mmCIF file of C-alpha atoms in Angstrom:
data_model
loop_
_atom_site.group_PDB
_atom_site.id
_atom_site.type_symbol
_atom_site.label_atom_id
_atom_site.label_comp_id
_atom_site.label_asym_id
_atom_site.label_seq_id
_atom_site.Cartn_x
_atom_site.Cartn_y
_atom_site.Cartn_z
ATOM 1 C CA UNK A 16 97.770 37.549 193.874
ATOM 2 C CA UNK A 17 97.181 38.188 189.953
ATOM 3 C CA UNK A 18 96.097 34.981 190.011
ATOM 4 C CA UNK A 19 93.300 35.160 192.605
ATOM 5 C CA UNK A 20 91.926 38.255 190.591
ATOM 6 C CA UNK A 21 92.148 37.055 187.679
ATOM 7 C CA UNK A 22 89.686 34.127 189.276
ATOM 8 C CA UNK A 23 87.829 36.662 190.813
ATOM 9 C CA UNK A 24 87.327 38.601 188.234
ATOM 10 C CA UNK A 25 86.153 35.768 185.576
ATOM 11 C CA UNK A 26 83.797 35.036 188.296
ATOM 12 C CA UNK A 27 82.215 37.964 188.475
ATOM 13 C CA UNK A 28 81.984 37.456 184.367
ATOM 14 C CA UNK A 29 80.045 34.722 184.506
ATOM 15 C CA UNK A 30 77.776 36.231 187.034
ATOM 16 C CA UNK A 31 77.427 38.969 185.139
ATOM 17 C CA UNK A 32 76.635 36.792 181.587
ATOM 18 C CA UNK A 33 74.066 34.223 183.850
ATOM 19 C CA UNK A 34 72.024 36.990 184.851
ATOM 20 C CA UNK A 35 69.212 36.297 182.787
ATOM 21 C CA UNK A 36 69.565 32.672 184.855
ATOM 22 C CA UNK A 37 69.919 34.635 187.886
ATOM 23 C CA UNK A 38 66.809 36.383 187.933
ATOM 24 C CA UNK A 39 64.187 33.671 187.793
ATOM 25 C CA UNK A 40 66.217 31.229 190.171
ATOM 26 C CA UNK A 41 65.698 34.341 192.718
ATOM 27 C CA UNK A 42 62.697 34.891 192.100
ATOM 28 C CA UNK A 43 61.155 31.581 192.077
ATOM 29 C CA UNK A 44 63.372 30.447 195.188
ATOM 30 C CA UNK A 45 61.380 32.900 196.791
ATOM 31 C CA UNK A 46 58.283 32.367 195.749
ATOM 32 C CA UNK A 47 58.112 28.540 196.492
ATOM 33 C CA UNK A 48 59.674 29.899 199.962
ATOM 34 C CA UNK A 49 56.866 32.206 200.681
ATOM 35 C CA UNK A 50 54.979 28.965 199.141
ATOM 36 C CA UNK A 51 55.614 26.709 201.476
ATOM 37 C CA UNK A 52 55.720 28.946 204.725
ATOM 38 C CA UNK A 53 51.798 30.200 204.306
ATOM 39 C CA UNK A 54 50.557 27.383 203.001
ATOM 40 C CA UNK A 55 51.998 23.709 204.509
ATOM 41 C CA UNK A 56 53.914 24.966 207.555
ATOM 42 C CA UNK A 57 51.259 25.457 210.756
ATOM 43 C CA UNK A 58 51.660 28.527 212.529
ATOM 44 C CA UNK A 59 53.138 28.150 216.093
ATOM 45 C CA UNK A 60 51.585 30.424 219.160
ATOM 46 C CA UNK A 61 53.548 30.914 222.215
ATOM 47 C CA UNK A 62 51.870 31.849 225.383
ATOM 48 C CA UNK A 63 53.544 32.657 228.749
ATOM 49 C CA UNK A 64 52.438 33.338 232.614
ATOM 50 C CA UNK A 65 54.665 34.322 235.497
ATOM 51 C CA UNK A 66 54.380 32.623 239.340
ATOM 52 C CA UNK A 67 56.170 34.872 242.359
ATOM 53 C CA UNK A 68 57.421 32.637 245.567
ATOM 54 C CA UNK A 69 56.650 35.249 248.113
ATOM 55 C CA UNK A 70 58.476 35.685 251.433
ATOM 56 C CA UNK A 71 57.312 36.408 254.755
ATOM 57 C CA UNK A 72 58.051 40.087 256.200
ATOM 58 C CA UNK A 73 58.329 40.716 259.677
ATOM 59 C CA UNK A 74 56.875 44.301 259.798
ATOM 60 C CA UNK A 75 58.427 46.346 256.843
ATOM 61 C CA UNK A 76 61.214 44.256 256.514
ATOM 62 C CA UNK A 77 62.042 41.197 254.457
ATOM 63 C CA UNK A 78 63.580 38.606 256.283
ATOM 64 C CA UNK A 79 66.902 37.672 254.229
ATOM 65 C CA UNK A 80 66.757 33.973 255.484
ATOM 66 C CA UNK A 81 63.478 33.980 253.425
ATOM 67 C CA UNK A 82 64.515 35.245 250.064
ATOM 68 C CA UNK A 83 67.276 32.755 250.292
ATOM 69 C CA UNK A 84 65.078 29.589 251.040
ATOM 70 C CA UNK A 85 62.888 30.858 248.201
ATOM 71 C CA UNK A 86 65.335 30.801 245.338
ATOM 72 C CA UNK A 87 66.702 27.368 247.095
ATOM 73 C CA UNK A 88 63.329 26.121 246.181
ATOM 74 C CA UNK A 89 62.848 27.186 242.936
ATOM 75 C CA UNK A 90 64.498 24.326 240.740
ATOM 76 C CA UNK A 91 62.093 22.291 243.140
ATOM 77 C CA UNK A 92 59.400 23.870 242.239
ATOM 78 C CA UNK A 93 60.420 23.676 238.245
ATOM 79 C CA UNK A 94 60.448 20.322 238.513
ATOM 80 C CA UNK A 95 57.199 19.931 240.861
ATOM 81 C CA UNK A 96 55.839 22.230 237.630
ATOM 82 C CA UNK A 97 56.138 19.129 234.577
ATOM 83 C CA UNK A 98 55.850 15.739 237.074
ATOM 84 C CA UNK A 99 52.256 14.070 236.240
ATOM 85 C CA UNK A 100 51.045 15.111 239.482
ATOM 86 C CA UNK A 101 50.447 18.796 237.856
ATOM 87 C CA UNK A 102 50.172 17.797 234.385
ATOM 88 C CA UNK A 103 47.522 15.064 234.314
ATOM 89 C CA UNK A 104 44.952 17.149 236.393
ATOM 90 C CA UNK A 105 46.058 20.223 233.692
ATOM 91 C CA UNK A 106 44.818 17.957 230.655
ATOM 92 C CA UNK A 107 41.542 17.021 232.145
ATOM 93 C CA UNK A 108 40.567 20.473 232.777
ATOM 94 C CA UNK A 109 42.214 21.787 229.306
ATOM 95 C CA UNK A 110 40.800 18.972 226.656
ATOM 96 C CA UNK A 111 43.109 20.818 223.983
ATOM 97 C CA UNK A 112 46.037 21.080 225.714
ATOM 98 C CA UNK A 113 48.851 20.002 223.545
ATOM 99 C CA UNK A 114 49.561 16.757 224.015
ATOM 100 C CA UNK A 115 51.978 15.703 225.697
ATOM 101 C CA UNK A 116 51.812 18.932 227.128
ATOM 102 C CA UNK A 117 55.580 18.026 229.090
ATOM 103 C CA UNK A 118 56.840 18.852 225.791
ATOM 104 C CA UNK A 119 55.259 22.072 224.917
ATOM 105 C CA UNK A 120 56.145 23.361 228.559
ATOM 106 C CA UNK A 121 58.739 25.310 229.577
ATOM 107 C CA UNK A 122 59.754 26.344 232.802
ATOM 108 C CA UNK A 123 62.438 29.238 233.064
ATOM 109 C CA UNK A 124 63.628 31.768 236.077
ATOM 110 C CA UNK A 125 66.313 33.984 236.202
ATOM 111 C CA UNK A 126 69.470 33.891 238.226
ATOM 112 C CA UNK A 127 69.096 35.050 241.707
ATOM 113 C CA UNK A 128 65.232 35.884 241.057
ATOM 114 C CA UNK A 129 61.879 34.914 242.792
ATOM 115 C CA UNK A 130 59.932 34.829 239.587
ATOM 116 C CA UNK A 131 59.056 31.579 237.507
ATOM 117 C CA UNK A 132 58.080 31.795 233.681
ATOM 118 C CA UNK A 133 55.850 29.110 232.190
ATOM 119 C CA UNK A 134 55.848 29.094 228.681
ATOM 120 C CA UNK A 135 53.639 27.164 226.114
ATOM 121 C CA UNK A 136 54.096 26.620 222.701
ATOM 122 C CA UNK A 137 50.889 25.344 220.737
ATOM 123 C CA UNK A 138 49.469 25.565 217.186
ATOM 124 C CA UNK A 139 46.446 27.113 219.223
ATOM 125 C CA UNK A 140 46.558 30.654 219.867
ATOM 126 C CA UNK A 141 43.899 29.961 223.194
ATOM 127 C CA UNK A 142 44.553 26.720 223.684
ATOM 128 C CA UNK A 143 48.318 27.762 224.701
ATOM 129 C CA UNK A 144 46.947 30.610 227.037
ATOM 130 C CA UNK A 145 44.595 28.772 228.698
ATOM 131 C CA UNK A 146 47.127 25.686 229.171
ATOM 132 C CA UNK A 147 49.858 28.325 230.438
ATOM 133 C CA UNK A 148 47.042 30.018 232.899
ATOM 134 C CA UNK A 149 46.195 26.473 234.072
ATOM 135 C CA UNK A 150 49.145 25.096 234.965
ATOM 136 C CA UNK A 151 49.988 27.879 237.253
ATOM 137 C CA UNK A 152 46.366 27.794 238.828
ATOM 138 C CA UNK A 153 47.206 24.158 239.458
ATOM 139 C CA UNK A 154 50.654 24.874 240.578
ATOM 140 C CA UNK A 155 49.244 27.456 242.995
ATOM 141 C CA UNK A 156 46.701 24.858 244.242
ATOM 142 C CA UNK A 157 48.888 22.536 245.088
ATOM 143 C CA UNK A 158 52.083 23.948 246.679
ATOM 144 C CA UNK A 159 49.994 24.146 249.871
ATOM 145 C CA UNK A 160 49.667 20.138 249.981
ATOM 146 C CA UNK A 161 52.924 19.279 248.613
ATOM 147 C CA UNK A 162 55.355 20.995 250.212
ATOM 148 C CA UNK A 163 53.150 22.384 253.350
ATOM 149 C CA UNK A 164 54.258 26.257 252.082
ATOM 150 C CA UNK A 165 51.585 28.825 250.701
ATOM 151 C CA UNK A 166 54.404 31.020 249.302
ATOM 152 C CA UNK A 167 53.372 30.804 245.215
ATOM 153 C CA UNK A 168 51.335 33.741 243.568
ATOM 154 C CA UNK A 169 50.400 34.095 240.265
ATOM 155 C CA UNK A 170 52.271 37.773 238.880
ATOM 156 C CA UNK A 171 50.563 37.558 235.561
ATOM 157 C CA UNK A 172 48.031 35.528 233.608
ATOM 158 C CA UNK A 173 48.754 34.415 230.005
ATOM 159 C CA UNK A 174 47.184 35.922 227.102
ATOM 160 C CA UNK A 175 46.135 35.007 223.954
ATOM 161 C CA UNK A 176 49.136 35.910 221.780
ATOM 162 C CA UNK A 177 48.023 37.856 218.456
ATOM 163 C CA UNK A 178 50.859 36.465 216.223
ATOM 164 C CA UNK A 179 52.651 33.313 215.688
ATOM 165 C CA UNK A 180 56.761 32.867 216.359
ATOM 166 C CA UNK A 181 56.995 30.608 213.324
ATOM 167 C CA UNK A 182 57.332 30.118 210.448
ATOM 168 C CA UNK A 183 58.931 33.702 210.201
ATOM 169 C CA UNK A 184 57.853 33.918 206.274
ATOM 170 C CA UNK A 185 59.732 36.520 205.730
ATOM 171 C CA UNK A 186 63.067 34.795 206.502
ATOM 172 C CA UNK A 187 62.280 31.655 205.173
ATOM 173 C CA UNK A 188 61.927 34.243 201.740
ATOM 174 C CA UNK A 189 64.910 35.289 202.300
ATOM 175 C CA UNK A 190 66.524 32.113 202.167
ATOM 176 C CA UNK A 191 65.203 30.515 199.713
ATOM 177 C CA UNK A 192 66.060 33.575 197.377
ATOM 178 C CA UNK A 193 69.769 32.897 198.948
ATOM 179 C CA UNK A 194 69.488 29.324 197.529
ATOM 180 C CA UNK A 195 67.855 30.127 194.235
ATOM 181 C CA UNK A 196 70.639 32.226 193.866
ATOM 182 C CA UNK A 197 73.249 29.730 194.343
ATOM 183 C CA UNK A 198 71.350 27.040 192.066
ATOM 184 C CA UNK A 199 71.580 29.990 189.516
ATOM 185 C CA UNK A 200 75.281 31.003 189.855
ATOM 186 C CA UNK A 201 76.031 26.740 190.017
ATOM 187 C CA UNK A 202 74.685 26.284 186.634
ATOM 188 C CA UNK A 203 75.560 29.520 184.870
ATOM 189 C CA UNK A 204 79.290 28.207 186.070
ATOM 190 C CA UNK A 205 78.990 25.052 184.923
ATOM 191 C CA UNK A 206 77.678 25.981 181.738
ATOM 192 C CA UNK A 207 80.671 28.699 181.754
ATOM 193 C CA UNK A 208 83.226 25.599 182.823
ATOM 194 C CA UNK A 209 82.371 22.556 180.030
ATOM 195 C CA UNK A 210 82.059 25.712 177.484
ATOM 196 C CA UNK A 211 85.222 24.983 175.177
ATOM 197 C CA UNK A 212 84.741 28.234 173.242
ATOM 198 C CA UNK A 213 86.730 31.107 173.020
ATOM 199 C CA UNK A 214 84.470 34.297 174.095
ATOM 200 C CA UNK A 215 86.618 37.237 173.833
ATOM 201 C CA UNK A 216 89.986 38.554 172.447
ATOM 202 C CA UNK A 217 91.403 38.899 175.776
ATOM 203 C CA UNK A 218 90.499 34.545 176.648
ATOM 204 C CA UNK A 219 92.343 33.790 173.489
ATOM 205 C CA UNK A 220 95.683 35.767 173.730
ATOM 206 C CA UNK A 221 95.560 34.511 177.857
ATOM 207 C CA UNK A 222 95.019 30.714 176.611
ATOM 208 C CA UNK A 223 97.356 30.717 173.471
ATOM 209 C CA UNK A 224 99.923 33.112 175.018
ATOM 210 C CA UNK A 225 100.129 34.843 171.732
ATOM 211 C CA UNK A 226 98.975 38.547 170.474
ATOM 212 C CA UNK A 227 95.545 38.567 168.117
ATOM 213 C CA UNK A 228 96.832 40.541 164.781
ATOM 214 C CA UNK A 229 92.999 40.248 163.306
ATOM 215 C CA UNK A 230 89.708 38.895 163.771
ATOM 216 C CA UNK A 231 86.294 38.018 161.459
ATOM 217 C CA UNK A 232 83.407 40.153 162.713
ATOM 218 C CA UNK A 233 80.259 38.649 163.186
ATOM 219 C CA UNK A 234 78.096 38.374 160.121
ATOM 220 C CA UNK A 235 74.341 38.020 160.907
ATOM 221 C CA UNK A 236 72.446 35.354 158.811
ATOM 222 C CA UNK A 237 70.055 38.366 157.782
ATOM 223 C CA UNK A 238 73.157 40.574 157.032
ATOM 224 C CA UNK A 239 73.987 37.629 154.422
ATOM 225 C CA UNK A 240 70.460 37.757 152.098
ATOM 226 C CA UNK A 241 70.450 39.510 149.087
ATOM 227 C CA UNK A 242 68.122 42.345 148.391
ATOM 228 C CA UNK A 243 65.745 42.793 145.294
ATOM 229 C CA UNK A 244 65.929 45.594 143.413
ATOM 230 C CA UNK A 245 62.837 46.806 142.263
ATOM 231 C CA UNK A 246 62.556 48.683 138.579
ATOM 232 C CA UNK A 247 59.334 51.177 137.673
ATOM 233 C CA UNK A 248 58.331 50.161 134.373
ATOM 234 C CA UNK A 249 54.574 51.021 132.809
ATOM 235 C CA UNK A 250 51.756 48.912 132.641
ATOM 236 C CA UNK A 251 51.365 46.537 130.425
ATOM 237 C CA UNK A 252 55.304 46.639 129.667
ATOM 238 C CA UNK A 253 57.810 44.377 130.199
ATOM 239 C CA UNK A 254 61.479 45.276 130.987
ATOM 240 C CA UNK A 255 63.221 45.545 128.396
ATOM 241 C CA UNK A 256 67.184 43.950 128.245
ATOM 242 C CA UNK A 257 69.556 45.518 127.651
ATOM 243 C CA UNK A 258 71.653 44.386 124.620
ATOM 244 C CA UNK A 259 75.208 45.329 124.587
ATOM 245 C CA UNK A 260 75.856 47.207 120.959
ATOM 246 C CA UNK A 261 78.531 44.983 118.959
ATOM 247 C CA UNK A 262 81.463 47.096 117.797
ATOM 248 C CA UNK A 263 81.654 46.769 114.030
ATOM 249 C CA UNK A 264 84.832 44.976 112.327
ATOM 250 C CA UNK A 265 87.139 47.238 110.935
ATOM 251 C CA UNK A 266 88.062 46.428 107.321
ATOM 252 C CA UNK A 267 91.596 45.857 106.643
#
């Protein structure tokens, strides 16, 4: 357990000494994020419209048998929704439909429910409405002659969405902060790692197993130069030296 801390702990040291390594690894992980997301990465629209299988009523009651033959039919009619026989007649009326538009289509409905969800995805904000408002129009149309049942209304037409689903800048920011980050802490621990010196007082007596009874302070190299001392003498003088007096030889 001392162990892990001790790991834990020298981590953390590192960290804290790599900061100034940190900080524009962040920073620019985030900016080439943001980068990238705006600028290369097409924005992706997502339009939706909703078709209702109605049921017959027999006064002001729904007939049960209905309902049930209704959902029966609705993986039918999901599939009825991307075959060719919709889809082809979609892209000549919507030239910029995406294309193929089987792949930008999708065709939900909830458990136990009468409503269908067509959903387009396109790099065209309008182009992905109108496609999603056309294929139900289509849809509609055709029922009738397909499967000899008028049941399909249209709930609610597609609009033109405002914003796109992706990129989502603001996480793709997010992670590429993450990973400038860890680029940061990688190299501030290698550095750390294939560092042979001896940092502190504490590395020393852990690696030599022996107490520190002194250490050399640091000396700076400006610390080390020797200042000038500057005499006032008057103009036009020199300094004068000074001459120690000789002591005079005592006769014996």
């Amino acid at each position: 357990m001392n162990q892990q801390t001790t790991i834990v702990g020298d981590l953390v040291e590192v960290l804290k000494k790599s900061k100034w390594l940190l900080v524009p690894f962040i920073l620019l992980g985030g900016l080439a994020a943001y980068y990238v997301s705006t600028t290369f990465i097409q924005p992706t629209y997502e339009a939706s419209t909703q078709v209702l299988l109605v049921t017959e009523q027999e006064g002001d009651r729904v007939d049960s048998s209905e309902v049930l033959s209704s959902l029966s039919l609705v993986n039918t009619y999901r599939v009825i929704m991307k075959s060719p026989a919709i889809l082809n007649e979609v892209k000549e009326r919507v030239p910029n439909a995406p294309d193929p538009i089987s792949d930008a289509l999708t065709v939900e409905s909830e458990e136990e429910s009468q409503v269908i969800n067509v959903v387009i995805t396109h790099t065209d904000a309008a182009a992905a409405a109108e496609t999603a408002n056309v294929i139900s129009e289509v849809f509609a149309d055709e029922i009738p002659d397909l499967m000899s049942i008028d049941n399909v209304r249209i709930l609610s037409p597609a609009e033109v969405p405002l914003t796109p689903i992706s990129p989502n800048v603001l996480v793709n920011t997010l992670i590429g902060m993450f990973v400038g980050l860890f680029v940061g802490g990688l190299i501030g621990l290698l550095r750390h790692v294939f560092d042979k010196r001896i940092q502190n007082e504490q590395e020393a007596e852990r690696l030599l197993d022996l107490p520190v009874i002194g250490s050399v302070p640091v000396i700076e190299r400006r610390d080390m130069k020797s200042k000038k001392i500057k005499t006032n003498t008057p103009k036009g003088k020199g300094e004068v030296p000074h001459v120690p007096e000789k002591k005079e030889r005592q006769s014996s």
